[in-house]
Amino acid sequence: MLEGDRAGNIGASVGDDGIVIVDDQYASLAEKIQAALKSISDKPVRFIINTHFHGDHTGGNAYFRKQAPIIAQDNVRKRLESGGGVGNGSSIHMDTKPAPHDALPIITFDHEVTAHLNGEDIRALYFPAGHTDGDSIIFFPHSNVVHMGDDFVTYGFPFIDVESGGSINGMIDAVQQVVSQLPPDVKVIPGHGPVSNLDDVRAYLGMLQETRDAVKKALKEGKTLDQMKQAKLLAPWKKYSGDFANENTFLETLYNSLTGQTTGKFIKHN
């Protein structure tokens, strides 16, 4: 795992067949990433896999696509190509410009794809409507490693991009499915933060479920978003409050995700 300042974690499979990297952080870090890879192996980069379209995970695409094809779920290419709004439907909002043509994935897939290199079956599985509408979680079964992209992070409350088709229910479903498939001693690469274990992921899943259920209960009682904020509904989970997603912004995220009150457009899935 290569960890960058504020950027998404990179997973790298290194062996006789070359290097496969999962995500490539920011464009400004591409040469440093290249140097780090060269310090590990003199083999070429063979494939790049994007876990989703956000720039802190795809910013190096144009640099690395000169060396190898980029693989991503269909919606990653669509969103990189079109640009548009990113946010939680309320206080978090950013506009993204269309990515240049040379930064777009060359190979896209609908549900899953497997790359067979370095004695490993590197499986990218699509989980719809979690962090975004184009999330892939990457399994390295022989190495007993999984890269979960931003469906699992360690910095606290996650950012769910409801304006780009993400949802709390989709994220919970993704994490539940992954947990059920993993052995107890698996090494988990989060989208951001240190290498984690299955207990870390289970604790995170519990927080997602509990906070989602608290907002669902308040909605059934007819509470407005402002009333939930005034009641400090997420105070029992304040230890997860961070600089990017605090109690109020995550409350907005949950509310907007559960009610569909967003400024973005949901993409319909099969």
PDB file of N, CA and C in Angstrom, residues 18 183-184 193 233 236 264:
ATOM      1  N   GLY A  18       4.763  -7.959 -13.700  1.00  0.00           N
ATOM      2  CA  GLY A  18       4.704  -6.509 -13.700  1.00  0.00           C
ATOM      3  C   GLY A  18       3.921  -5.984 -12.514  1.00  0.00           C
ATOM      4  N   PRO A 183     -11.949 -13.700   4.757  1.00  0.00           N
ATOM      5  CA  PRO A 183     -11.456 -14.522   5.867  1.00  0.00           C
ATOM      6  C   PRO A 183     -11.102 -13.632   7.054  1.00  0.00           C
ATOM      7  N   PRO A 184     -11.079 -14.184   8.269  1.00  0.00           N
ATOM      8  CA  PRO A 184     -10.877 -13.362   9.468  1.00  0.00           C
ATOM      9  C   PRO A 184      -9.531 -12.659   9.537  1.00  0.00           C
ATOM     10  N   GLY A 193      -6.476   6.082   5.081  1.00  0.00           N
ATOM     11  CA  GLY A 193      -6.116   5.625   6.409  1.00  0.00           C
ATOM     12  C   GLY A 193      -5.212   4.407   6.374  1.00  0.00           C
ATOM     13  N   LEU A 233     -28.751  14.592  16.965  1.00  0.00           N
ATOM     14  CA  LEU A 233     -29.135  13.193  16.795  1.00  0.00           C
ATOM     15  C   LEU A 233     -27.941  12.251  16.729  1.00  0.00           C
ATOM     16  N   PRO A 236     -24.290  10.446  19.892  1.00  0.00           N
ATOM     17  CA  PRO A 236     -23.714   9.186  20.401  1.00  0.00           C
ATOM     18  C   PRO A 236     -22.535   8.664  19.569  1.00  0.00           C
ATOM     19  N   GLY A 264     -28.459  16.670  -6.815  1.00  0.00           N
ATOM     20  CA  GLY A 264     -27.929  15.924  -7.951  1.00  0.00           C
ATOM     21  C   GLY A 264     -28.968  14.977  -8.523  1.00  0.00           C
TER      22      GLY A 264
END
